[in-house]
Amino acid sequence: MKNILITGGAGFIGSHVIRLFVIKYPNDQIFNLDTLTYAGNLENLKDVENANNHTFLKADINNAEEINKLFAKYKFDKVIHLAAESHVDRSIIDPLAFVRTNVIGTVNLLNAAKECWKDDFTDKLFYHVSTDEVYGTLGETGLFTETTSYDPNSPYSASKASSDHFVRAYGETYKLPYMISNCSNNYGPNQFPEKLIPLFIHNIVKEKSLPVYGDGKYTRDWLYVVDHTVAIDLAFHEGKIGETYNIGGFNEWQNIDLIKLLCELMDKKLGRETGSSAKLITYIKDRPGHDKRYAIDATKINKELGWKPSVTFEEGLSKTVDWYLENETWLNNVTSGAYQKYYDKQYL
Ligand code: NAD
Ligand code: TYD
């Protein structure tokens, strides 16, 4: 039996990781540490929140003292670190918030783990969840591999790159056992409607305009969130200490093609006339420093651990749209209040 600390477990990817671990590992105690920012929502965990092996800890990773106390109290054996500020557009508005949580918050956790484990690192692990955005941008061809140089362009990706470097540095300097995975764009149920897919689903439902940045010819590699959690589980349990694993969907889409596909799908699901959602597409001013293309080479995790995505994009997108249509209350709750302020500032 292990005490596993998962940070950011009330967020989008974190809630799917919590669900998988709580159900799959009933003999492990899963501690879900989250400060519940605008992106954290315990509604995401309704089905597992009362499980015997799940404990929610409301705490802020920016508060070193609080984090140290929790490590001393619960003696976590392993950590999966997902808590972060995660949206590029918000990082352009307020970079320091990203430095605080993504950089300093990560170092606070590393220090707490190192202190708690007292340099006896037998069976200990700090698993850091990161992004492909640390590699910067690709041209028309090529893929990011684990040895691609870091070249972040947004305050968000710079803060994640910095956190990756700190994790690696603790591995080199103090021999803290770590793993890092860098994943491409996730989509699926419970994603906060500031990211492209849930934002556009929400706007289509409300018949609001669909704000496409620049010419819409930016490319992302999309992965269904549950496939990401399966990869994390596999690397966490079977990966090699000190390694990095790239995780991706082998699924590149130019934004505008994805948006048109989503519009067609939603016309069908909502019983609207074909072409009605596409009429909402509106090209707006580009995002500053907008990375042209991301695409992951996930050969290493495939060859070494046998992982590959299991959900096709058509299937995943259809499931995702169904989830948002069936969870209107969730969507209405998260888009009231502060969300509207952010939306107006960003888009109006
Ligand atoms: P999210 O924004 O949906 O959730 C982040 C969670 O972290 C929220 O529950 C929030 O309350 C919590 N949090 C934020 N600041 C905190 C703090 N100071 N202390 C404690 N908790 C705090 O993010 P997500 O999309 O689920 O991403 C999770 C992780 O995966 C992040 O580290 C992100 O960089 C990484 N990632 C995301 C994607 C993606 O496509 N979403 C892709 C690759 C990697
Ligand atoms: P996003 O979901 O913010 O993820 P990331 O920037 O981390 O890849 O955006 C995905 C793509 O969609 C990106 O190229 C920016 C674009 N985009 C828009 O065109 N309009 C929008 O309103 C948003 C949020 C994103």
XYZ file of C-alpha atoms and ligand atoms in Angstrom:
417
model
C 0.000 0.000 0.000
C 1.352 3.406 -1.020
C 0.392 6.987 -0.235
C 0.249 8.709 -3.600
C -0.021 12.480 -3.832
C -1.664 13.796 -6.985
C -1.633 17.599 -7.364
C -4.180 19.434 -9.488
C -6.633 16.568 -9.164
C -9.703 18.802 -9.388
C -8.683 20.113 -12.808
C -9.267 18.673 -16.250
C -6.526 16.047 -16.680
C -5.972 15.651 -12.924
C -9.578 14.566 -12.322
C -9.242 11.820 -14.924
C -5.952 10.690 -13.336
C -7.580 10.620 -9.873
C -10.507 8.551 -11.184
C -8.207 6.017 -12.844
C -5.942 5.624 -9.783
C -8.775 5.504 -7.220
C -10.576 2.769 -9.148
C -7.575 0.795 -10.395
C -5.487 0.846 -7.202
C -7.899 0.283 -4.260
C -4.974 -0.611 -1.960
C -3.212 2.704 -2.526
C -4.299 5.891 -0.733
C -4.794 8.646 -3.293
C -4.347 12.173 -1.905
C -5.742 14.852 -4.186
C -4.126 18.215 -3.454
C -5.723 21.220 -5.128
C -6.295 24.842 -4.185
C -9.397 25.059 -6.404
C -8.584 27.978 -8.681
C -11.126 28.941 -11.343
C -10.017 25.755 -13.182
C -10.421 23.389 -10.235
C -13.851 21.890 -9.660
C -14.782 19.083 -7.285
C -17.861 18.429 -9.433
C -15.380 16.704 -11.769
C -14.918 13.960 -9.168
C -18.464 13.352 -7.929
C -18.389 9.632 -8.779
C -15.191 8.885 -6.815
C -14.973 11.619 -4.162
C -16.314 9.383 -1.379
C -14.193 6.344 -2.218
C -12.336 4.949 0.823
C -8.942 5.432 -0.796
C -9.517 9.080 -1.857
C -8.661 12.071 0.332
C -9.052 15.643 -0.848
C -6.577 18.183 0.545
C -7.342 21.825 -0.169
C -3.908 23.425 -0.295
C -1.840 25.803 -2.378
C 1.502 24.604 -3.761
C 2.732 28.203 -3.519
C 2.571 27.923 0.269
C 5.786 26.041 1.155
C 4.974 25.765 4.853
C 1.568 24.221 4.196
C 3.053 21.755 1.677
C 5.855 20.722 4.066
C 3.306 20.064 6.816
C 1.238 17.833 4.536
C 4.297 15.797 3.545
C 5.254 15.434 7.215
C 1.719 14.356 8.138
C 0.932 11.918 5.328
C 4.447 10.735 4.334
C 3.601 10.494 0.651
C 5.608 7.772 -1.131
C 5.137 9.063 -4.642
C 3.951 12.245 -6.329
C 2.202 12.907 -9.631
C 2.378 16.648 -10.161
C -0.244 18.225 -12.413
C -1.239 21.407 -10.555
C -0.506 24.375 -12.774
C -1.779 27.478 -14.430
C -2.450 25.967 -17.824
C -3.847 28.472 -20.328
C -1.552 30.305 -22.779
C -3.856 33.331 -23.188
C -4.003 33.883 -19.420
C -0.192 33.631 -19.274
C 0.017 36.526 -21.729
C -2.208 38.619 -19.431
C -0.463 37.656 -16.148
C 2.926 35.910 -16.540
C 3.838 36.179 -12.846
C 0.917 33.976 -11.803
C 2.527 31.288 -13.992
C 5.959 31.830 -12.453
C 4.473 31.497 -8.978
C 2.484 28.297 -9.455
C 4.366 26.514 -12.227
C 7.918 27.351 -11.184
C 7.934 28.205 -7.469
C 5.055 25.816 -6.681
C 6.946 22.966 -8.361
C 10.149 23.797 -6.456
C 8.148 23.879 -3.202
C 6.943 20.340 -3.933
C 10.448 19.157 -4.863
C 11.830 20.568 -1.598
C 9.049 18.996 0.447
C 9.569 15.599 -1.203
C 13.337 15.759 -0.734
C 12.973 16.716 2.926
C 10.303 14.097 3.642
C 12.231 11.329 1.924
C 15.420 12.399 3.813
C 17.607 11.427 0.907
C 16.553 7.784 1.162
C 14.893 7.550 -2.183
C 14.127 3.822 -2.234
C 10.737 3.303 -3.943
C 10.113 7.040 -4.144
C 9.136 8.930 -7.310
C 8.391 12.493 -8.371
C 6.415 12.237 -11.624
C 6.077 15.595 -13.370
C 3.350 16.151 -15.970
C 4.443 18.591 -18.637
C 3.628 19.761 -22.129
C 5.012 19.571 -25.660
C 4.874 23.389 -25.739
C 8.298 23.503 -23.998
C 9.853 22.528 -27.353
C 8.611 25.701 -29.046
C 7.239 25.532 -32.559
C 7.715 23.292 -35.603
C 7.727 24.245 -39.280
C 5.687 22.297 -41.830
C 7.569 19.055 -41.145
C 9.303 17.245 -38.279
C 8.189 16.025 -34.867
C 9.192 16.749 -31.266
C 11.254 13.927 -29.759
C 12.549 13.601 -26.192
C 15.874 15.100 -27.318
C 14.459 18.176 -29.078
C 15.940 21.324 -27.500
C 13.693 23.388 -25.295
C 12.645 26.635 -26.995
C 9.493 27.945 -25.262
C 7.710 30.967 -26.737
C 4.844 31.827 -24.359
C 5.008 32.707 -20.659
C 3.062 29.470 -20.056
C 5.525 27.268 -21.936
C 8.502 29.141 -20.437
C 7.163 28.442 -16.944
C 6.583 24.748 -17.735
C 10.058 24.488 -19.307
C 11.520 26.019 -16.161
C 9.650 23.538 -13.952
C 10.928 20.634 -16.088
C 14.490 21.945 -15.657
C 14.073 22.140 -11.881
C 12.769 18.570 -11.717
C 15.716 17.346 -13.768
C 18.142 19.454 -11.684
C 16.851 17.854 -8.446
C 17.474 14.493 -10.100
C 21.049 15.398 -10.994
C 21.948 17.342 -7.850
C 20.156 15.452 -5.096
C 19.446 12.139 -6.917
C 15.719 12.647 -6.371
C 14.013 9.960 -8.505
C 11.889 11.624 -11.164
C 10.136 11.098 -14.464
C 8.740 13.708 -16.818
C 6.169 13.298 -19.553
C 5.536 15.930 -22.197
C 2.121 15.588 -23.791
C 0.352 17.211 -26.722
C -3.046 18.990 -26.589
C -5.660 17.052 -24.619
C -9.414 17.193 -25.129
C -12.367 15.454 -23.497
C -14.965 15.814 -20.723
C -14.367 18.302 -17.876
C -12.022 20.639 -19.779
C -12.534 24.258 -18.775
C -14.202 26.210 -21.607
C -11.289 28.566 -22.201
C -9.391 26.016 -24.346
C -10.299 25.695 -28.019
C -12.580 22.636 -28.122
C -14.789 23.220 -25.033
C -14.923 26.976 -25.706
C -16.201 26.368 -29.223
C -18.678 23.683 -28.086
C -20.051 26.147 -25.530
C -20.284 28.984 -28.049
C -22.000 26.780 -30.636
C -24.597 25.726 -28.058
C -25.216 29.401 -27.228
C -25.000 30.428 -30.929
C -22.164 32.834 -30.115
C -19.334 33.689 -32.518
C -16.366 31.285 -32.790
C -13.193 33.394 -32.395
C -10.468 31.923 -34.652
C -7.024 33.430 -34.060
C -5.162 34.677 -37.155
C -5.706 32.644 -40.327
C -6.661 29.482 -38.379
C -3.826 27.554 -40.031
C -2.118 26.588 -36.802
C -1.605 22.895 -36.160
C -2.031 20.930 -32.935
C -1.731 17.199 -32.181
C -4.885 16.165 -30.264
C -5.123 13.355 -27.716
C -8.209 12.111 -25.851
C -7.641 12.791 -22.147
C -8.247 9.198 -21.023
C -5.472 8.009 -23.342
C -3.167 10.513 -21.611
C -4.061 9.124 -18.181
C -3.347 5.577 -19.385
C 0.092 6.730 -20.562
C 0.786 8.430 -17.202
C -0.258 5.275 -15.319
C 1.998 3.130 -17.482
C 5.048 5.399 -17.256
C 4.508 5.963 -13.508
C 4.445 2.207 -12.810
C 6.719 0.812 -15.503
C 8.831 3.693 -16.819
C 12.508 4.238 -16.065
C 13.630 6.671 -13.381
C 15.212 9.806 -14.825
C 13.536 9.392 -18.217
C 11.329 11.687 -20.235
C 8.432 10.318 -22.287
C 6.703 12.195 -25.082
C 2.980 11.435 -25.343
C 0.928 12.419 -28.393
C -2.071 11.508 -30.466
C -0.476 10.927 -33.895
C -3.382 13.210 -34.768
C -2.525 16.577 -36.301
C -5.235 19.050 -37.248
C -5.126 22.601 -38.521
C -7.416 24.610 -36.241
C -9.783 25.628 -39.018
C -10.274 22.035 -40.235
C -10.935 20.853 -36.685
C -13.404 23.711 -36.140
C -15.285 22.847 -39.339
C -15.475 19.183 -38.274
C -16.778 20.226 -34.853
C -19.369 22.522 -36.467
C -20.676 19.703 -38.711
C -20.828 17.269 -35.800
C -22.707 19.740 -33.607
C -25.192 20.640 -36.347
C -26.070 16.937 -36.484
C -26.231 16.439 -32.713
C -28.282 19.588 -32.140
C -30.565 18.875 -35.104
C -29.623 22.176 -36.701
C -29.438 22.856 -40.426
C -26.075 21.800 -41.957
C -23.751 24.797 -42.134
C -25.444 26.806 -39.386
C -22.628 26.456 -36.796
C -19.926 27.227 -39.405
C -21.615 30.597 -39.966
C -20.476 31.539 -36.446
C -16.776 31.333 -37.417
C -15.145 34.744 -36.976
C -11.468 35.425 -37.661
C -9.975 37.677 -35.004
C -6.595 39.220 -34.129
C -3.886 36.591 -33.710
C -2.505 35.460 -30.349
C 0.940 37.098 -29.814
C 3.826 34.604 -30.113
C 1.392 32.005 -31.509
C 3.234 28.708 -32.109
C 2.617 27.489 -35.652
C 2.705 23.763 -35.206
C 3.079 21.136 -32.460
C 3.445 17.424 -33.215
C 4.782 14.674 -30.984
C 6.852 11.649 -31.871
C 5.565 9.128 -29.295
C 7.742 6.268 -30.550
C 9.700 5.916 -27.304
C 6.722 5.284 -25.014
C 5.231 3.046 -27.700
C 8.380 0.918 -28.104
C 9.436 0.823 -24.444
C 6.068 0.604 -22.692
C 3.674 -0.477 -25.446
C 1.453 2.611 -25.182
C -0.556 3.983 -28.051
C -3.754 6.043 -28.263
C -6.882 3.900 -28.239
C -9.582 6.447 -29.080
C -9.884 7.796 -32.645
C -10.431 11.534 -33.036
C -13.929 11.072 -34.473
C -14.908 8.865 -31.515
C -13.260 11.130 -28.939
C -14.769 14.310 -30.332
C -18.220 12.737 -30.483
C -17.962 11.534 -26.843
C -16.718 14.965 -25.787
C -19.575 16.831 -27.460
C -22.095 14.384 -25.939
C -20.605 14.972 -22.482
C -20.938 18.760 -22.745
C -24.487 18.476 -24.091
C -25.444 16.145 -21.237
C -23.739 18.301 -18.585
C -25.271 21.680 -19.212
C -25.385 22.465 -15.482
C -21.625 21.878 -15.172
C -21.052 24.190 -18.129
C -23.416 26.874 -16.832
C -21.794 26.756 -13.358
C -18.262 27.243 -14.660
C -19.219 29.974 -17.120
C -20.941 32.244 -14.633
C -19.247 35.048 -12.689
C -15.487 35.430 -13.200
C -15.550 33.522 -16.488
C -17.606 36.230 -18.146
C -15.097 38.894 -17.077
C -12.224 36.878 -18.546
C -14.210 36.252 -21.741
C -15.021 39.914 -22.242
C -11.418 40.969 -21.622
C -10.034 38.332 -23.990
C -12.532 38.539 -26.836
C -14.559 41.750 -26.764
P -6.350 22.719 -15.489
O -6.103 24.190 -15.594
O -7.637 22.159 -15.973
O -6.208 22.261 -13.963
C -5.178 22.714 -13.132
C -5.535 22.325 -11.692
O -4.462 22.787 -10.853
C -6.823 22.993 -11.170
O -7.599 22.049 -10.486
C -6.312 24.078 -10.230
O -7.217 24.363 -9.163
C -5.023 23.447 -9.719
N -4.061 24.481 -9.263
C -3.686 25.600 -9.936
N -2.838 26.309 -9.183
C -2.667 25.624 -8.024
C -1.910 25.874 -6.832
N -1.181 26.985 -6.710
N -1.959 24.942 -5.852
C -2.722 23.831 -5.963
N -3.480 23.577 -7.040
C -3.447 24.454 -8.059
O -5.103 22.048 -16.214
P -5.022 20.709 -17.094
O -5.334 21.050 -18.493
O -5.743 19.631 -16.411
O -3.448 20.431 -17.012
C -2.894 19.671 -15.961
C -1.398 19.562 -16.168
O -1.128 18.946 -17.430
C -0.679 20.914 -16.189
O 0.536 20.767 -15.514
C -0.468 21.180 -17.669
O 0.670 21.974 -17.877
C -0.276 19.763 -18.197
N -0.651 19.564 -19.616
C -1.879 19.962 -20.064
C -2.225 19.716 -21.394
C -3.585 20.106 -21.934
O -3.827 19.967 -23.135
N -4.529 20.542 -21.119
C -1.323 19.080 -22.250
C -0.077 18.675 -21.741
C 0.242 18.914 -20.422
P -5.610 26.181 -26.845
O -6.768 25.276 -26.627
O -5.536 27.460 -26.093
O -4.299 25.304 -26.617
P -2.732 25.689 -26.881
O -2.608 27.111 -27.193
O -2.136 25.353 -25.555
O -2.302 24.796 -27.995
O -5.556 26.553 -28.391
C -5.452 25.562 -29.403
C -5.314 26.275 -30.734
O -6.527 27.003 -31.002
C -4.204 27.319 -30.743
O -3.584 27.332 -32.032
C -4.922 28.624 -30.506
C -6.266 28.404 -31.166
N -7.398 29.143 -30.554
C -8.212 29.967 -31.335
O -8.022 30.101 -32.563
N -9.226 30.663 -30.720
C -9.448 30.569 -29.380
O -10.380 31.244 -28.864
C -8.631 29.696 -28.599
C -8.838 29.557 -27.110
C -7.613 28.995 -29.230
